[in-house]
Amino acid sequence: MESFLGGCRAALQVSKNALFCSRLPRHTPPLETLCFPQSRPVAARISPGEAVQSQKEVHVVLGNEACDLDSTVSALALAYFLAKTSPDSKAAFIPVLNIPRVDFPLRTESTFLLQQQRIPENLLIFRDEIDLAALHQAGLLSLTLVDHHILPRDAALGAAVVEVVDHRPLERRRAPPCRVTAELVGSCTTLVTERILQGPVRTLNSQVAALLYGTILLDCVNMAAEAGKVTPKDTHYVSLLESMFPELQTRSLVFDALQRAKFDVSGLTTEQMLRKDLKSLAGKGTAVAISAIYVALQDFLHRPGLEQDLGAFCRQRGYDVLIAMTISFGARNEPFRQLAVYSQQAERQAAVCQALERSSSPSLSLSRLESPCPTIRAYHQGNTTASRKKVLPIVQDFLRQRAGHHPAGPSMQPDLSGCGPPTRVDPQGAGSRGPDRNVAVNNPPKPHRLGEDVADDDTPLPPTPVNSLVDECPLHQGLPQVLPEAIFEKVTRIATDRSLAHQSPEKK
């Protein structure tokens, strides 16, 4: 895999010589003016220059904008397979992770598994390092979509899609010759594994097998039927990988390590920790951010330079108040919830705290804790069942009252951009959904969205792709949301129950 990824980057190195520019069609401006964000030095940028110079097709395998482990491994493994088996020697097969490079550290389970398998991060190619539009304009782009099947922010690239591999219901049908593999399984990686093992030649090695194996186990919650995600096909291919590669670690070891990594924020900066699982709400004149953080509150409050970091975070994004909701687990896997309310504006901080303290539906059972600075109020949360999903309506009601009792209430949206203030929507113009319905509002289109913001109690990776079963998607139809804390807690309960029952299934 390392040599393959090194070749991918070599195929995309910057070509700055005059011959390259002279070979471009007259109607096409030099790609150096199309491909690169001006904030980065030319030497550090990647363009499709070499491909254009040699008129070599670039076949990109593109994961979704969430860029979770399933999307990442699916893109890497399928691109590797296509490069090894495709009869088209003129094409360069390149996996692209659909986020900016700066956001990859937030995908802690992905960084963990790739490091474990000795895949250098510097060889990965991210969305801000290749200009797909320029390649498409030059007539050199083919796209395979994995773990999604629509391009909400890249509709112009739709004509370049030649293949789709997804494990969600199809929201949009694609006509031949586009190859479509869509099946409701627990992990898209299961479908990629099937594709590889049914290929004309054996291309699967132990490194790629370990990537596929770990991803399926994490997505399917260690193949636990109680979690409601695993399907017979997922089980079949996990068992097949185990039989083909007996050196693979046991299921429990792999799953537990990935599950810990998924919620491990110890290696993140404060800013990254806040962005990893962030939602924001905006009413008239007030913007509130709520971050879910998987550490004990006291550990968070004693991070060096915390007050300065919180201030910078809020200033850069236009937040007036920041609520950090922490969750940690005791020796018996019992949850502990605590929260902190930060603001440089004492009046707004006091008003938000009062709303949280006085809430009765639900009651958070808050008790004050010592805080290192006056801009932060800290609380122990006695009601451990009140996740962020239940706290959001409390803040919404507060913003609604503060805005003057407008019937539709404030807007609520995940902070998709990672920069700039949240979109502020006047409550009276929020739409016709009624006063008790949370209104999801997308931020204005941006070149890339972070993908670190997720629906509560779902994977803490960020935002669920538009084609998934989320609010605003026509496929939703009232289905219950699968929210990160609920999965975290459910997995913990499953593990505890199995331990108490003295059942420890390992392989098969």
Short mmCIF file of C-alpha atoms in Angstrom, two decimals:
data_model
loop_
_atom_site.label_atom_id
_atom_site.label_comp_id
_atom_site.label_asym_id
_atom_site.label_seq_id
_atom_site.Cartn_x
_atom_site.Cartn_y
_atom_site.Cartn_z
CA MET A 1 0.00 0.00 0.00
CA GLU A 2 2.82 2.43 0.81
CA SER A 3 4.44 2.11 -2.61
CA PHE A 4 1.03 2.42 -4.27
CA LEU A 5 0.25 5.65 -2.40
CA GLY A 6 3.70 6.99 -3.15
CA GLY A 7 3.02 6.38 -6.82
CA CYS A 8 -0.29 8.20 -6.53
CA ARG A 9 1.39 11.29 -5.19
CA ALA A 10 4.12 11.09 -7.82
CA ALA A 11 1.43 11.05 -10.50
CA LEU A 12 0.12 14.36 -9.20
CA GLN A 13 3.30 16.36 -8.68
CA VAL A 14 3.38 19.95 -9.79
CA SER A 15 4.61 20.56 -13.31
CA LYS A 16 5.66 24.17 -13.76
CA ASN A 17 7.65 24.09 -16.97
CA ALA A 18 6.71 26.07 -20.02
CA LEU A 19 6.06 22.95 -22.07
CA PHE A 20 3.24 22.00 -19.70
CA CYS A 21 1.49 25.34 -20.12
CA SER A 22 1.96 25.37 -23.87
CA ARG A 23 0.26 21.99 -24.24
CA LEU A 24 -2.95 23.16 -22.58
CA PRO A 25 -5.90 23.92 -24.89
CA ARG A 26 -6.20 27.63 -25.60
CA HIS A 27 -9.56 27.88 -23.85
CA THR A 28 -8.12 26.35 -20.67
CA PRO A 29 -6.15 28.68 -18.39
CA PRO A 30 -2.93 27.31 -16.88
CA LEU A 31 -3.82 24.76 -14.22
CA GLU A 32 -1.62 26.54 -11.71
CA THR A 33 -4.23 29.30 -11.74
CA LEU A 34 -7.06 26.79 -11.36
CA CYS A 35 -5.79 24.17 -8.99
CA PHE A 36 -4.27 25.81 -6.02
CA PRO A 37 -5.55 27.74 -3.03
CA GLN A 38 -3.51 30.92 -3.09
CA SER A 39 -2.76 30.61 0.63
CA ARG A 40 -0.36 27.71 0.03
CA PRO A 41 3.12 27.98 -1.53
CA VAL A 42 3.34 26.53 -5.02
CA ALA A 43 5.98 24.01 -3.96
CA ALA A 44 3.58 22.49 -1.42
CA ARG A 45 0.64 22.17 -3.77
CA ILE A 46 -0.48 19.27 -5.90
CA SER A 47 -1.97 19.62 -9.34
CA PRO A 48 -3.02 17.22 -12.07
CA GLY A 49 -0.19 18.73 -14.12
CA GLU A 50 1.62 15.52 -14.93
CA ALA A 51 -1.60 13.83 -15.97
CA VAL A 52 -2.56 16.73 -18.21
CA GLN A 53 0.94 16.91 -19.68
CA SER A 54 0.85 13.25 -20.66
CA GLN A 55 -2.90 13.25 -21.39
CA LYS A 56 -3.23 10.45 -18.83
CA GLU A 57 -6.64 9.84 -17.31
CA VAL A 58 -6.96 10.29 -13.57
CA HIS A 59 -9.43 7.86 -12.00
CA VAL A 60 -10.24 9.15 -8.52
CA VAL A 61 -11.87 6.95 -5.90
CA LEU A 62 -13.62 9.47 -3.67
CA GLY A 63 -15.07 8.84 -0.23
CA ASN A 64 -17.84 10.90 1.33
CA GLU A 65 -17.58 14.27 3.05
CA ALA A 66 -17.78 12.67 6.48
CA CYS A 67 -14.50 10.88 5.79
CA ASP A 68 -15.01 8.38 8.59
CA LEU A 69 -13.08 5.12 8.76
CA ASP A 70 -15.50 3.32 6.43
CA SER A 71 -15.15 6.00 3.77
CA THR A 72 -11.38 6.24 4.16
CA VAL A 73 -10.62 2.53 3.97
CA SER A 74 -13.13 1.96 1.17
CA ALA A 75 -11.39 4.60 -0.96
CA LEU A 76 -7.89 3.31 -0.22
CA ALA A 77 -8.68 -0.38 -0.72
CA LEU A 78 -10.78 -0.01 -3.88
CA ALA A 79 -8.27 2.32 -5.56
CA TYR A 80 -5.50 -0.15 -4.73
CA PHE A 81 -7.55 -3.00 -6.20
CA LEU A 82 -8.39 -1.07 -9.39
CA ALA A 83 -4.76 -0.09 -9.89
CA LYS A 84 -3.70 -3.74 -9.63
CA THR A 85 -6.42 -5.21 -11.85
CA SER A 86 -7.52 -2.60 -14.38
CA PRO A 87 -6.64 -3.34 -18.00
CA ASP A 88 -6.52 0.42 -18.67
CA SER A 89 -2.82 1.18 -18.29
CA LYS A 90 -3.40 4.80 -19.28
CA ALA A 91 -5.30 5.61 -16.10
CA ALA A 92 -3.82 6.63 -12.76
CA PHE A 93 -6.02 5.31 -9.92
CA ILE A 94 -5.93 7.66 -6.96
CA PRO A 95 -7.80 7.47 -3.62
CA VAL A 96 -8.86 10.90 -2.37
CA LEU A 97 -10.06 11.58 1.17
CA ASN A 98 -12.90 14.08 0.91
CA ILE A 99 -11.78 16.59 3.57
CA PRO A 100 -8.97 19.13 3.88
CA ARG A 101 -5.75 17.65 5.25
CA VAL A 102 -5.95 19.87 8.34
CA ASP A 103 -9.09 18.03 9.47
CA PHE A 104 -7.72 14.50 9.28
CA PRO A 105 -6.43 14.44 12.90
CA LEU A 106 -10.07 14.70 14.02
CA ARG A 107 -10.70 11.23 12.58
CA THR A 108 -8.90 9.55 15.43
CA GLU A 109 -9.93 5.98 14.62
CA SER A 110 -8.67 6.46 11.05
CA THR A 111 -5.33 7.89 12.13
CA PHE A 112 -4.97 5.06 14.65
CA LEU A 113 -5.64 2.23 12.18
CA LEU A 114 -3.46 3.68 9.43
CA GLN A 115 -0.58 4.20 11.86
CA GLN A 116 -1.04 0.66 13.14
CA GLN A 117 -0.75 -0.64 9.58
CA ARG A 118 2.27 1.58 8.89
CA ILE A 119 0.61 3.72 6.24
CA PRO A 120 2.23 7.18 6.37
CA GLU A 121 -0.22 10.05 6.58
CA ASN A 122 1.98 12.20 4.35
CA LEU A 123 1.26 9.86 1.42
CA LEU A 124 -2.49 10.31 1.64
CA ILE A 125 -4.19 12.68 -0.80
CA PHE A 126 -6.89 15.03 0.48
CA ARG A 127 -9.57 16.99 -1.28
CA ASP A 128 -7.78 20.34 -0.96
CA GLU A 129 -4.70 18.90 -2.67
CA ILE A 130 -6.20 18.06 -6.04
CA ASP A 131 -8.53 20.10 -8.23
CA LEU A 132 -11.11 17.69 -9.57
CA ALA A 133 -12.90 20.45 -11.47
CA ALA A 134 -9.75 21.28 -13.43
CA LEU A 135 -9.23 17.63 -14.34
CA HIS A 136 -12.86 17.35 -15.39
CA GLN A 137 -12.59 20.48 -17.50
CA ALA A 138 -9.56 18.98 -19.22
CA GLY A 139 -11.53 15.80 -19.95
CA LEU A 140 -9.24 13.61 -17.90
CA LEU A 141 -11.32 12.75 -14.82
CA SER A 142 -13.19 9.58 -13.95
CA LEU A 143 -14.83 9.22 -10.54
CA THR A 144 -15.74 6.23 -8.42
CA LEU A 145 -17.82 7.16 -5.37
CA VAL A 146 -17.55 4.98 -2.27
CA ASP A 147 -19.77 5.23 0.81
CA HIS A 148 -21.97 7.82 -0.95
CA HIS A 149 -23.62 8.22 -4.32
CA ILE A 150 -24.43 11.89 -4.85
CA LEU A 151 -22.24 14.98 -4.99
CA PRO A 152 -24.20 17.74 -3.26
CA ARG A 153 -21.39 20.27 -3.47
CA ASP A 154 -19.90 19.03 -6.74
CA ALA A 155 -22.86 18.59 -9.04
CA ALA A 156 -20.73 19.64 -12.01
CA LEU A 157 -18.63 16.50 -11.56
CA GLY A 158 -21.63 14.20 -11.89
CA ALA A 159 -20.86 13.39 -15.52
CA ALA A 160 -17.46 12.02 -14.49
CA VAL A 161 -18.93 9.33 -12.20
CA VAL A 162 -18.35 5.88 -13.67
CA GLU A 163 -18.97 3.73 -10.59
CA VAL A 164 -20.76 3.87 -7.24
CA VAL A 165 -20.31 1.59 -4.22
CA ASP A 166 -22.64 2.46 -1.35
CA HIS A 167 -24.49 0.78 1.50
CA ARG A 168 -27.40 3.20 1.73
CA PRO A 169 -30.69 3.36 -0.15
CA LEU A 170 -30.17 5.04 -3.49
CA GLU A 171 -31.52 8.55 -3.56
CA ARG A 172 -30.57 8.96 -7.20
CA ARG A 173 -30.42 6.36 -9.93
CA ARG A 174 -27.56 6.39 -12.39
CA ALA A 175 -27.93 5.18 -15.94
CA PRO A 176 -25.52 2.78 -17.63
CA PRO A 177 -22.65 2.61 -18.26
CA CYS A 178 -22.18 3.73 -14.64
CA ARG A 179 -21.61 0.64 -12.52
CA VAL A 180 -23.66 0.70 -9.31
CA THR A 181 -23.22 -1.55 -6.28
CA ALA A 182 -25.73 -0.63 -3.58
CA GLU A 183 -26.72 -2.96 -0.78
CA LEU A 184 -27.97 -2.34 2.75
CA VAL A 185 -25.11 -3.82 4.73
CA GLY A 186 -23.49 -2.61 7.93
CA SER A 187 -20.34 -1.28 6.29
CA CYS A 188 -19.46 -0.10 2.80
CA THR A 189 -16.13 -1.83 3.36
CA THR A 190 -18.01 -5.13 3.25
CA LEU A 191 -18.99 -4.41 -0.36
CA VAL A 192 -15.42 -3.39 -1.19
CA THR A 193 -14.14 -6.63 0.35
CA GLU A 194 -16.60 -8.58 -1.77
CA ARG A 195 -15.46 -6.76 -4.90
CA ILE A 196 -11.81 -7.45 -4.18
CA LEU A 197 -12.27 -11.13 -3.36
CA GLN A 198 -14.37 -11.66 -6.47
CA GLY A 199 -11.71 -10.03 -8.64
CA PRO A 200 -9.85 -11.77 -11.44
CA VAL A 201 -6.60 -12.07 -9.52
CA ARG A 202 -5.75 -12.13 -5.85
CA THR A 203 -4.66 -8.65 -4.83
CA LEU A 204 -5.49 -8.80 -1.14
CA ASN A 205 -2.52 -8.78 1.23
CA SER A 206 -2.43 -8.86 5.01
CA GLN A 207 -2.14 -5.08 5.33
CA VAL A 208 -5.23 -4.34 3.23
CA ALA A 209 -7.07 -7.23 4.88
CA ALA A 210 -6.41 -5.74 8.33
CA LEU A 211 -7.80 -2.39 7.17
CA LEU A 212 -10.96 -4.00 5.81
CA TYR A 213 -11.38 -6.29 8.81
CA GLY A 214 -11.06 -3.56 11.43
CA THR A 215 -13.43 -1.24 9.61
CA ILE A 216 -16.19 -3.82 9.29
CA LEU A 217 -15.86 -4.71 12.96
CA LEU A 218 -16.12 -1.08 14.03
CA ASP A 219 -19.06 -0.29 11.76
CA CYS A 220 -20.92 -3.42 12.83
CA VAL A 221 -20.20 -2.92 16.55
CA ASN A 222 -18.09 -6.07 16.82
CA MET A 223 -20.75 -8.05 14.94
CA ALA A 224 -23.13 -7.76 17.90
CA ALA A 225 -26.69 -8.50 16.79
CA GLU A 226 -27.95 -6.38 19.69
CA ALA A 227 -26.60 -3.24 18.00
CA GLY A 228 -28.83 -3.80 14.98
CA LYS A 229 -26.22 -3.02 12.31
CA VAL A 230 -24.67 -6.31 11.23
CA THR A 231 -26.03 -8.27 8.25
CA PRO A 232 -25.27 -11.83 7.08
CA LYS A 233 -22.99 -10.46 4.36
CA ASP A 234 -20.93 -8.51 6.90
CA THR A 235 -20.57 -11.65 9.00
CA HIS A 236 -19.64 -13.74 5.97
CA TYR A 237 -16.79 -11.50 4.85
CA VAL A 238 -15.41 -11.00 8.34
CA SER A 239 -15.27 -14.78 8.73
CA LEU A 240 -13.73 -15.15 5.28
CA LEU A 241 -11.00 -12.63 6.08
CA GLU A 242 -10.28 -14.51 9.31
CA SER A 243 -9.91 -17.80 7.45
CA MET A 244 -7.68 -16.28 4.76
CA PHE A 245 -5.50 -14.36 7.22
CA PRO A 246 -5.30 -16.30 10.50
CA GLU A 247 -2.72 -13.81 11.78
CA LEU A 248 -5.45 -11.20 12.21
CA GLN A 249 -6.04 -10.23 15.81
CA THR A 250 -9.20 -11.39 17.52
CA ARG A 251 -12.37 -9.45 16.95
CA SER A 252 -12.55 -8.13 20.48
CA LEU A 253 -8.97 -6.85 20.48
CA VAL A 254 -9.42 -5.07 17.15
CA PHE A 255 -12.81 -3.60 17.99
CA ASP A 256 -11.88 -2.45 21.49
CA ALA A 257 -8.74 -0.71 20.22
CA LEU A 258 -10.64 1.09 17.46
CA GLN A 259 -13.49 2.01 19.78
CA ARG A 260 -11.04 3.55 22.24
CA ALA A 261 -9.28 5.41 19.44
CA LYS A 262 -12.59 6.70 18.12
CA PHE A 263 -13.23 8.61 21.33
CA ASP A 264 -9.61 9.38 22.20
CA VAL A 265 -9.04 13.12 22.06
CA SER A 266 -5.86 13.15 24.14
CA GLY A 267 -3.69 13.92 21.14
CA LEU A 268 -5.85 16.80 19.90
CA THR A 269 -5.45 20.49 20.52
CA THR A 270 -8.26 22.28 22.34
CA GLU A 271 -9.49 23.71 19.05
CA GLN A 272 -9.54 20.27 17.43
CA MET A 273 -11.24 18.79 20.47
CA LEU A 274 -14.02 21.36 20.24
CA ARG A 275 -14.46 20.93 16.49
CA LYS A 276 -14.54 17.13 16.56
CA ASP A 277 -18.20 16.92 17.58
CA LEU A 278 -19.72 20.38 17.37
CA LYS A 279 -23.17 21.86 16.84
CA SER A 280 -24.23 25.48 16.87
CA LEU A 281 -27.48 27.36 17.33
CA ALA A 282 -28.23 30.95 16.44
CA GLY A 283 -31.04 33.25 17.49
CA LYS A 284 -31.42 37.00 17.26
CA GLY A 285 -28.09 38.46 18.34
CA THR A 286 -26.83 35.32 20.09
CA ALA A 287 -24.89 32.32 18.78
CA VAL A 288 -24.29 29.28 20.98
CA ALA A 289 -21.93 26.39 20.24
CA ILE A 290 -22.25 23.01 21.96
CA SER A 291 -19.33 20.58 21.81
CA ALA A 292 -19.44 16.97 22.98
CA ILE A 293 -16.08 16.02 24.49
CA TYR A 294 -15.08 12.55 25.62
CA VAL A 295 -12.87 13.40 28.61
CA ALA A 296 -13.52 14.20 32.24
CA LEU A 297 -14.35 17.86 32.77
CA GLN A 298 -11.51 18.48 35.22
CA ASP A 299 -9.00 17.16 32.68
CA PHE A 300 -10.46 19.52 30.10
CA LEU A 301 -10.52 22.53 32.42
CA HIS A 302 -6.85 22.11 33.34
CA ARG A 303 -5.55 22.07 29.78
CA PRO A 304 -2.77 24.67 29.44
CA GLY A 305 -3.99 27.94 27.95
CA LEU A 306 -7.62 26.79 27.95
CA GLU A 307 -9.21 30.21 28.49
CA GLN A 308 -7.19 31.75 25.67
CA ASP A 309 -8.01 28.83 23.37
CA LEU A 310 -11.73 29.08 24.11
CA GLY A 311 -11.67 32.82 23.49
CA ALA A 312 -9.91 32.41 20.15
CA PHE A 313 -12.27 29.62 19.12
CA CYS A 314 -15.36 31.74 19.80
CA ARG A 315 -13.96 34.88 18.19
CA GLN A 316 -12.96 33.10 15.00
CA ARG A 317 -16.38 31.52 14.59
CA GLY A 318 -18.62 34.22 15.94
CA TYR A 319 -19.92 32.33 18.98
CA ASP A 320 -21.17 34.29 21.96
CA VAL A 321 -21.43 31.29 24.29
CA LEU A 322 -19.74 27.88 24.22
CA ILE A 323 -21.11 24.87 26.10
CA ALA A 324 -18.70 21.96 26.51
CA MET A 325 -20.55 18.76 27.44
CA THR A 326 -18.17 16.08 28.68
CA ILE A 327 -18.81 12.38 29.11
CA SER A 328 -16.52 9.87 30.77
CA PHE A 329 -16.97 6.40 32.24
CA GLY A 330 -16.14 4.93 35.60
CA ALA A 331 -14.57 1.61 36.51
CA ARG A 332 -17.91 -0.15 36.09
CA ASN A 333 -18.65 1.64 32.81
CA GLU A 334 -21.13 3.96 34.49
CA PRO A 335 -21.36 7.30 32.65
CA PHE A 336 -20.41 10.63 34.19
CA ARG A 337 -21.67 13.81 32.56
CA GLN A 338 -20.42 17.29 33.31
CA LEU A 339 -20.57 20.56 31.44
CA ALA A 340 -18.93 23.95 31.28
CA VAL A 341 -20.34 27.22 29.97
CA TYR A 342 -17.81 29.70 28.57
CA SER A 343 -18.39 33.30 27.52
CA GLN A 344 -16.54 36.58 27.66
CA GLN A 345 -19.95 38.25 28.09
CA ALA A 346 -21.05 37.78 31.69
CA GLU A 347 -24.71 38.61 31.03
CA ARG A 348 -25.08 36.05 28.24
CA GLN A 349 -23.19 33.42 30.20
CA ALA A 350 -25.44 33.96 33.22
CA ALA A 351 -28.57 33.79 31.08
CA VAL A 352 -27.57 30.49 29.45
CA CYS A 353 -26.55 29.02 32.80
CA GLN A 354 -29.87 30.05 34.31
CA ALA A 355 -31.75 28.34 31.48
CA LEU A 356 -29.79 25.13 32.02
CA GLU A 357 -30.13 25.24 35.81
CA ARG A 358 -33.88 25.89 35.74
CA SER A 359 -34.76 23.40 33.04
CA SER A 360 -37.38 20.88 34.11
CA SER A 361 -37.98 19.12 30.81
CA PRO A 362 -35.60 17.53 31.28
CA SER A 363 -34.04 18.48 34.56
CA LEU A 364 -30.26 18.30 34.24
CA SER A 365 -29.75 18.16 38.02
CA LEU A 366 -26.80 20.52 37.85
CA SER A 367 -24.50 21.26 40.77
CA ARG A 368 -21.75 23.87 40.59
CA LEU A 369 -18.11 22.82 40.48
CA GLU A 370 -14.97 24.83 41.04
CA SER A 371 -13.77 26.60 37.90
CA PRO A 372 -10.28 27.89 37.12
CA CYS A 373 -11.53 31.22 35.74
CA PRO A 374 -14.65 33.43 35.90
CA THR A 375 -15.36 33.12 32.18
CA ILE A 376 -16.07 29.41 32.70
CA ARG A 377 -18.89 28.03 34.86
CA ALA A 378 -18.54 24.32 35.57
CA TYR A 379 -21.24 21.85 36.58
CA HIS A 380 -21.71 18.24 37.50
CA GLN A 381 -24.73 16.85 35.65
CA GLY A 382 -26.70 14.51 37.86
CA ASN A 383 -29.05 13.43 35.06
CA THR A 384 -26.72 11.19 33.07
CA THR A 385 -29.43 10.32 30.54
CA ALA A 386 -29.57 13.92 29.26
CA SER A 387 -27.30 13.83 26.24
CA ARG A 388 -26.65 16.82 24.02
CA LYS A 389 -29.69 15.84 21.98
CA LYS A 390 -31.82 16.66 25.04
CA VAL A 391 -29.91 19.80 25.95
CA LEU A 392 -30.26 21.34 22.50
CA PRO A 393 -34.02 22.04 22.92
CA ILE A 394 -33.30 23.78 26.23
CA VAL A 395 -30.92 26.15 24.48
CA GLN A 396 -33.37 26.55 21.62
CA ASP A 397 -36.12 27.60 24.01
CA PHE A 398 -33.74 30.06 25.63
CA LEU A 399 -32.87 31.61 22.27
CA ARG A 400 -36.52 31.68 21.26
CA GLN A 401 -37.47 33.60 24.39
CA ARG A 402 -34.50 35.91 24.01
CA ALA A 403 -35.50 36.63 20.41
CA GLY A 404 -38.97 37.76 21.46
CA HIS A 405 -41.07 34.58 21.31
CA HIS A 406 -41.03 34.23 17.54
CA PRO A 407 -43.07 31.14 16.71
CA ALA A 408 -40.54 29.22 14.65
CA GLY A 409 -37.66 29.57 17.09
CA PRO A 410 -33.96 29.86 16.34
CA SER A 411 -32.14 27.89 13.71
CA MET A 412 -30.09 24.87 14.57
CA GLN A 413 -27.33 23.55 12.38
CA PRO A 414 -24.13 21.59 12.63
CA ASP A 415 -21.11 23.82 12.23
CA LEU A 416 -20.08 22.44 8.85
CA SER A 417 -17.61 25.05 7.77
CA GLY A 418 -15.25 25.13 10.71
CA CYS A 419 -14.63 28.79 10.05
CA GLY A 420 -16.73 31.88 10.23
CA PRO A 421 -19.87 32.47 12.27
CA PRO A 422 -22.88 30.19 12.23
CA THR A 423 -25.62 31.00 9.78
CA ARG A 424 -28.09 33.26 11.57
CA VAL A 425 -31.68 32.82 10.49
CA ASP A 426 -34.38 35.16 11.69
CA PRO A 427 -36.74 32.98 13.74
CA GLN A 428 -39.84 34.42 12.12
CA GLY A 429 -38.61 33.38 8.71
CA ALA A 430 -37.43 29.94 9.69
CA GLY A 431 -40.12 28.18 7.75
CA SER A 432 -43.38 26.40 8.26
CA ARG A 433 -42.24 23.42 10.24
CA GLY A 434 -43.88 24.63 13.41
CA PRO A 435 -42.61 25.72 16.78
CA ASP A 436 -41.55 22.34 18.09
CA ARG A 437 -39.55 21.09 15.14
CA ASN A 438 -35.78 21.58 15.03
CA VAL A 439 -34.93 23.23 11.74
CA ALA A 440 -31.70 22.05 10.19
CA VAL A 441 -30.09 24.79 8.12
CA ASN A 442 -27.11 24.29 5.87
CA ASN A 443 -24.41 26.92 5.85
CA PRO A 444 -23.76 28.74 2.57
CA PRO A 445 -21.78 26.59 0.11
CA LYS A 446 -18.05 26.50 0.75
CA PRO A 447 -15.26 24.72 -1.12
CA HIS A 448 -15.02 22.02 1.53
CA ARG A 449 -16.81 21.24 4.73
CA LEU A 450 -15.08 19.77 7.70
CA GLY A 451 -17.26 16.85 8.39
CA GLU A 452 -16.44 16.82 12.08
CA ASP A 453 -19.89 17.77 13.20
CA VAL A 454 -22.29 14.94 13.66
CA ALA A 455 -25.77 14.20 14.89
CA ASP A 456 -25.64 13.44 18.59
CA ASP A 457 -25.00 9.89 19.55
CA ASP A 458 -23.89 8.87 16.07
CA THR A 459 -20.34 8.38 14.96
CA PRO A 460 -18.47 11.47 16.12
CA LEU A 461 -17.27 12.09 12.63
CA PRO A 462 -18.82 14.39 11.10
CA PRO A 463 -21.51 15.62 9.21
CA THR A 464 -23.51 12.70 7.92
CA PRO A 465 -23.45 12.85 4.10
CA VAL A 466 -26.49 14.43 2.54
CA ASN A 467 -27.65 11.16 1.00
CA SER A 468 -27.92 9.49 4.40
CA LEU A 469 -31.03 9.15 6.54
CA VAL A 470 -30.89 12.49 8.27
CA ASP A 471 -33.24 15.41 8.76
CA GLU A 472 -33.92 17.18 5.47
CA CYS A 473 -33.36 14.00 3.46
CA PRO A 474 -36.52 12.70 1.74
CA LEU A 475 -35.58 9.17 2.77
CA HIS A 476 -35.77 10.04 6.46
CA GLN A 477 -39.54 9.66 6.81
CA GLY A 478 -39.46 9.79 10.59
CA LEU A 479 -36.89 7.05 11.12
CA PRO A 480 -35.17 7.30 14.51
CA GLN A 481 -31.80 9.00 14.51
CA VAL A 482 -28.78 6.94 15.41
CA LEU A 483 -27.04 9.35 17.64
CA PRO A 484 -22.39 9.16 19.01
CA GLU A 485 -23.09 8.98 22.73
CA ALA A 486 -25.90 6.40 22.35
CA ILE A 487 -23.68 4.10 20.32
CA PHE A 488 -20.84 4.65 22.78
CA GLU A 489 -23.05 3.83 25.74
CA LYS A 490 -24.77 0.92 24.00
CA VAL A 491 -21.44 -0.65 23.12
CA THR A 492 -20.37 -0.23 26.73
CA ARG A 493 -23.54 -1.92 27.97
CA ILE A 494 -23.12 -4.78 25.50
CA ALA A 495 -19.53 -5.31 26.63
CA THR A 496 -20.56 -5.24 30.28
CA ASP A 497 -23.44 -7.67 29.76
CA ARG A 498 -21.22 -10.10 27.90
CA SER A 499 -18.55 -9.87 30.57
CA LEU A 500 -21.08 -10.60 33.30
CA ALA A 501 -22.42 -13.55 31.36
CA HIS A 502 -18.87 -14.90 30.97
CA GLN A 503 -19.25 -14.92 27.22
CA SER A 504 -16.27 -13.77 25.20
CA PRO A 505 -16.71 -14.75 21.53
CA GLU A 506 -13.53 -14.13 19.65
CA LYS A 507 -13.30 -15.54 16.17
CA LYS A 508 -16.46 -16.88 14.65
#
